[in-house]
Amino acid sequence: MQGAHGMSKITVYPDNESLVAGAADLIIESAARAIAERGRFTIALSGGETPRPVYTLLAAAGCLERIDWSRVFIYFGDERCVPPYDPRSNYLMARTVLLDKAPLPRDNIYRIHGEEAPGKAAADYEDVLRRVFGGGAATGGPPLEGFDLILLGMGDNGHTASLFPGLAAVTEKERWVMAAYVEVAGMWRITMTPVVINAARQVVFLVSGAGKAEILKQVHEGPYQPVVLPAQAVRPASGEVRWLVDRPAAAQLRMES
Ligand code: 6PG
């Protein structure tokens, strides 16, 4: 569908199970394409509950062997400011269900150090990304090369990654990674900014459940107000945005009949 705010393709799956299978297939295909074309696949994972079954499926027989893990490089779009063994850690979730099960060189995993002081963790992660993707402070701009795939979720308040409504990170034009105290979450978060997200070749949102129906409609059909609805700030310069949603989440979209 041609979204009100630029090209965004929405795929509606009948239920969560088919959404999960569709997301796993998309990741496998995206990895194969990137590896065939450029010899590596760079992906930023999201936290939250929606991707958990997708990561679990990727680690299952039938999927696991469809990816050349030695050429996969794992990053995180955001992180909670907690140690890597804390149950709230996005890294721990991904590690438990997928990363520990995949034949992935440990050196290919770049986690955000949520146990460090937030400002330092953000600056360090930006350095890591600059080394891999080029650009940034030295040239004062976005990454020279974007991620192959950035996975995102969306909260029922329109936040994505840890770009929460009202945060300066939502409208940031230079920094790639920022820290902020998030009042509604009651904790510090580290997040990629739109500077990095919008340089990606492909950005994929996974949105599931009736609880997201109202906000999904607002983000796609309401006025453009990214500070209020940070998911609207995701508009890759030349990359593609896909929304994989299930029918309950899509229930209020105009396209649904
Ligand atoms: C996180 C996320 C966050 C998440 C949304 C949706 O660290 O929590 O990266 O942006 O994707 O909150 O979460 P659910 O998938 O649990 O609804």
Coordinates of C-alpha atoms and ligand atoms in Angstrom, one line a residue:
M1 CA 0.0 0.0 0.0
Q2 CA 1.1 3.5 -0.6
G3 CA 1.1 4.9 2.9
A4 CA 0.1 8.5 3.6
H5 CA 3.8 9.2 4.5
G6 CA 5.6 7.7 1.6
M7 CA 6.2 4.2 0.3
S8 CA 5.5 1.7 3.0
K9 CA 4.3 -1.8 2.1
I10 CA 2.0 -3.4 4.5
T11 CA 1.5 -7.2 4.5
V12 CA -1.4 -8.5 6.6
Y13 CA -1.2 -12.1 7.8
P14 CA -4.2 -13.9 9.1
D15 CA -2.7 -14.6 12.5
N16 CA 0.4 -14.3 14.6
E17 CA 1.7 -17.7 13.6
S18 CA 1.7 -16.9 9.9
L19 CA 3.2 -13.4 10.7
V20 CA 6.1 -15.2 12.5
A21 CA 6.6 -17.6 9.6
G22 CA 6.5 -14.7 7.1
A23 CA 9.0 -12.7 9.1
A24 CA 11.4 -15.6 9.4
D25 CA 11.2 -16.2 5.6
L26 CA 11.9 -12.5 4.9
I27 CA 15.0 -12.5 7.2
I28 CA 16.3 -15.7 5.5
E29 CA 15.8 -14.2 2.0
S30 CA 17.3 -10.8 3.0
A31 CA 20.3 -12.6 4.4
A32 CA 20.8 -14.7 1.2
R33 CA 20.5 -11.6 -1.0
A34 CA 23.0 -9.6 1.0
I35 CA 25.5 -12.4 1.2
A36 CA 25.2 -13.1 -2.5
E37 CA 25.6 -9.4 -3.4
R38 CA 28.1 -8.2 -0.7
G39 CA 29.4 -11.2 1.1
R40 CA 27.9 -10.3 4.5
F41 CA 24.6 -9.7 6.2
T42 CA 24.3 -6.9 8.8
I43 CA 21.1 -7.0 10.8
A44 CA 19.9 -4.9 13.8
L45 CA 17.6 -6.9 16.1
S46 CA 14.7 -5.4 18.0
G47 CA 13.6 -6.3 21.6
G48 CA 10.1 -6.7 22.8
E49 CA 7.8 -9.7 22.6
T50 CA 6.8 -9.8 19.0
P51 CA 10.2 -10.9 17.6
R52 CA 10.8 -13.6 20.2
P53 CA 8.9 -16.3 18.3
V54 CA 10.6 -15.2 15.1
Y55 CA 14.0 -15.6 16.5
T56 CA 12.9 -18.9 18.0
L57 CA 11.8 -20.1 14.6
L58 CA 15.0 -19.0 12.9
A59 CA 16.9 -21.3 15.4
A60 CA 14.7 -24.3 14.6
A61 CA 15.7 -27.1 12.2
G62 CA 14.4 -26.2 8.8
C63 CA 15.3 -22.5 9.2
L64 CA 18.7 -22.5 10.9
E65 CA 20.5 -24.2 8.0
R66 CA 19.0 -21.8 5.5
I67 CA 21.4 -19.0 6.7
D68 CA 25.1 -18.9 6.3
W69 CA 25.7 -17.7 9.8
S70 CA 29.5 -17.3 9.4
R71 CA 28.6 -14.2 7.3
V72 CA 26.0 -12.7 9.6
F73 CA 26.7 -9.7 11.8
I74 CA 24.3 -9.1 14.6
Y75 CA 23.6 -5.6 16.1
F76 CA 20.8 -4.2 18.3
G77 CA 18.5 -1.3 17.5
D78 CA 18.1 -0.5 21.1
E79 CA 18.8 -1.8 24.6
R80 CA 17.6 -1.4 28.1
C81 CA 20.2 -0.1 30.5
V82 CA 20.6 -3.3 32.4
P83 CA 23.4 -5.9 32.5
P84 CA 23.4 -8.6 29.8
Y85 CA 22.1 -11.2 32.2
D86 CA 19.1 -9.2 33.3
P87 CA 15.8 -10.6 32.1
R88 CA 15.0 -7.2 30.6
S89 CA 18.0 -7.2 28.3
N90 CA 17.2 -7.4 24.6
Y91 CA 20.6 -9.1 24.1
L92 CA 19.7 -11.8 26.6
M93 CA 16.4 -12.5 24.9
A94 CA 18.0 -12.8 21.4
R95 CA 20.9 -14.8 22.8
T96 CA 18.7 -17.2 24.7
V97 CA 16.3 -18.1 21.8
L98 CA 18.7 -17.6 18.8
L99 CA 22.2 -16.5 19.1
D100 CA 23.4 -19.3 21.4
K101 CA 21.8 -21.8 19.0
A102 CA 23.2 -20.5 15.7
P103 CA 26.6 -21.4 14.4
L104 CA 27.5 -17.7 14.7
P105 CA 31.1 -16.6 15.5
R106 CA 30.9 -14.7 18.8
D107 CA 32.9 -11.9 17.3
N108 CA 30.0 -11.3 14.9
I109 CA 27.7 -10.2 17.7
Y110 CA 27.8 -6.5 18.7
R111 CA 25.7 -5.9 21.8
I112 CA 25.0 -2.5 23.4
H113 CA 26.6 -2.4 26.8
G114 CA 23.6 -1.7 28.9
E115 CA 25.6 -2.2 32.1
E116 CA 27.7 0.9 31.4
A117 CA 26.8 4.5 32.1
P118 CA 24.1 5.3 29.5
G119 CA 26.0 8.1 27.8
K120 CA 29.1 6.1 27.5
A121 CA 27.3 3.0 26.2
A122 CA 25.7 5.1 23.5
A123 CA 28.9 6.8 22.4
D124 CA 30.8 3.5 22.4
Y125 CA 28.1 1.8 20.2
E126 CA 28.1 4.7 17.8
D127 CA 31.9 4.2 17.5
V128 CA 31.3 0.5 16.8
L129 CA 28.8 1.4 14.1
R130 CA 31.1 4.1 12.6
R131 CA 33.9 1.6 12.2
V132 CA 31.6 -0.8 10.3
F133 CA 29.5 1.5 8.3
G134 CA 31.7 4.5 7.7
G135 CA 30.6 8.1 7.8
G136 CA 29.4 9.8 11.0
A137 CA 31.4 12.3 13.0
A138 CA 34.3 12.5 10.6
T139 CA 32.0 13.4 7.6
G140 CA 29.2 14.8 9.7
G141 CA 26.6 12.7 8.1
P142 CA 24.7 9.4 8.0
P143 CA 26.3 6.0 7.5
L144 CA 28.0 5.7 4.1
E145 CA 26.6 2.2 4.0
G146 CA 23.4 1.3 5.8
F147 CA 22.3 -1.9 7.5
D148 CA 21.0 -4.6 5.3
L149 CA 18.1 -5.1 7.6
I150 CA 16.8 -3.3 10.7
L151 CA 14.0 -5.0 12.5
L152 CA 11.7 -2.9 14.6
G153 CA 8.6 -3.3 16.7
M154 CA 6.1 -0.6 17.7
G155 CA 4.7 0.1 21.1
D156 CA 1.0 1.0 21.7
N157 CA 2.2 4.6 22.1
G158 CA 3.9 4.7 18.7
H159 CA 7.4 4.3 20.0
T160 CA 9.9 2.2 18.0
A161 CA 13.3 1.0 19.1
S162 CA 13.7 3.2 22.1
L163 CA 12.5 6.3 20.3
F164 CA 9.8 7.3 22.7
P165 CA 7.4 10.2 22.1
G166 CA 9.0 13.5 23.0
L167 CA 12.6 12.3 23.2
A168 CA 15.2 14.4 21.4
A169 CA 16.5 11.3 19.7
V170 CA 13.4 11.2 17.5
T171 CA 14.5 14.3 15.7
E172 CA 18.2 13.9 16.0
K173 CA 20.1 14.8 12.8
E174 CA 23.7 13.9 13.6
R175 CA 24.2 11.4 16.4
W176 CA 23.6 7.7 15.5
V177 CA 23.0 6.3 19.0
M178 CA 21.7 8.1 22.0
A179 CA 20.8 7.5 25.6
A180 CA 17.7 8.8 27.3
Y181 CA 15.7 8.3 30.5
V182 CA 12.3 7.0 29.4
E183 CA 9.7 8.1 31.9
V184 CA 7.0 5.6 30.8
A185 CA 9.4 2.7 31.0
G186 CA 10.9 4.0 34.2
M187 CA 14.4 3.3 33.0
W188 CA 17.3 4.5 30.8
R189 CA 17.4 3.2 27.3
I190 CA 20.0 3.3 24.5
T191 CA 18.6 3.7 21.0
M192 CA 19.7 4.0 17.4
T193 CA 18.4 7.3 16.0
P194 CA 16.7 7.8 12.7
V195 CA 20.1 8.9 11.2
V196 CA 21.1 5.2 11.2
I197 CA 17.7 3.7 10.8
N198 CA 16.9 5.8 7.7
A199 CA 20.2 4.7 6.0
A200 CA 19.2 1.1 6.0
R201 CA 18.6 -0.9 2.9
Q202 CA 15.5 -2.5 4.4
V203 CA 13.5 -1.7 7.6
V204 CA 10.9 -4.2 8.7
F205 CA 8.3 -3.6 11.4
L206 CA 6.7 -6.5 13.2
V207 CA 3.4 -5.6 14.7
S208 CA 0.9 -8.1 16.3
G209 CA -2.3 -8.1 18.2
A210 CA -5.5 -6.0 18.7
G211 CA -3.7 -3.8 21.2
K212 CA -1.8 -2.2 18.4
A213 CA -4.7 -1.6 16.0
E214 CA -5.5 2.0 17.0
I215 CA -1.9 3.2 17.0
L216 CA -1.1 1.4 13.7
K217 CA -4.0 3.3 12.1
Q218 CA -2.7 6.6 13.6
V219 CA 0.8 6.0 12.4
H220 CA -0.3 5.2 8.8
E221 CA -3.3 7.3 8.3
G222 CA -3.1 10.1 10.8
P223 CA -1.2 13.4 10.4
Y224 CA 2.6 13.3 10.3
Q225 CA 3.8 14.1 13.8
P226 CA 6.9 12.0 14.5
V227 CA 7.7 13.6 17.8
V228 CA 4.3 12.2 19.0
L229 CA 4.4 9.1 16.9
P230 CA 8.1 8.2 16.6
A231 CA 7.4 5.2 14.2
Q232 CA 6.6 7.9 11.6
A233 CA 10.2 9.1 11.8
V234 CA 11.2 5.9 10.0
R235 CA 11.5 6.9 6.4
P236 CA 14.6 5.5 4.8
A237 CA 16.3 7.7 2.3
S238 CA 16.5 5.1 -0.4
G239 CA 15.7 1.8 1.4
E240 CA 12.5 -0.1 1.7
V241 CA 10.1 -0.2 4.7
R242 CA 7.9 -3.2 5.2
W243 CA 5.2 -3.6 7.8
L244 CA 4.4 -7.2 8.7
V245 CA 1.2 -7.2 10.7
D246 CA -1.4 -9.7 11.7
R247 CA -5.1 -9.2 11.1
P248 CA -6.0 -8.1 14.7
A249 CA -3.4 -5.3 14.5
A250 CA -4.6 -4.3 11.0
A251 CA -8.2 -4.3 12.0
Q252 CA -8.6 -0.5 11.9
L253 CA -6.6 0.2 8.7
R254 CA -8.7 1.6 5.8
M255 CA -7.2 -1.0 3.5
E256 CA -8.8 -3.7 5.6
S257 CA -12.3 -4.7 4.5
Ligands
6PG1 C1 12.2 -2.8 23.2 C2 11.9 -2.6 21.8 C3 10.6 -1.8 21.5 C4 9.6 -2.8 21.1 C5 8.2 -2.3 21.2 C6 7.2 -3.3 20.9 O1 13.3 -2.8 23.6 O2 11.2 -3.0 23.9 O3 12.9 -2.6 20.9 O4 10.7 -0.8 20.6 O5 9.9 -3.2 19.8 O6 8.0 -1.8 22.5 O7 7.2 -4.3 21.8 P1 6.3 -5.6 21.6 O8 6.8 -6.4 20.5 O9 6.6 -6.4 22.9 O10 5.0 -5.2 21.5

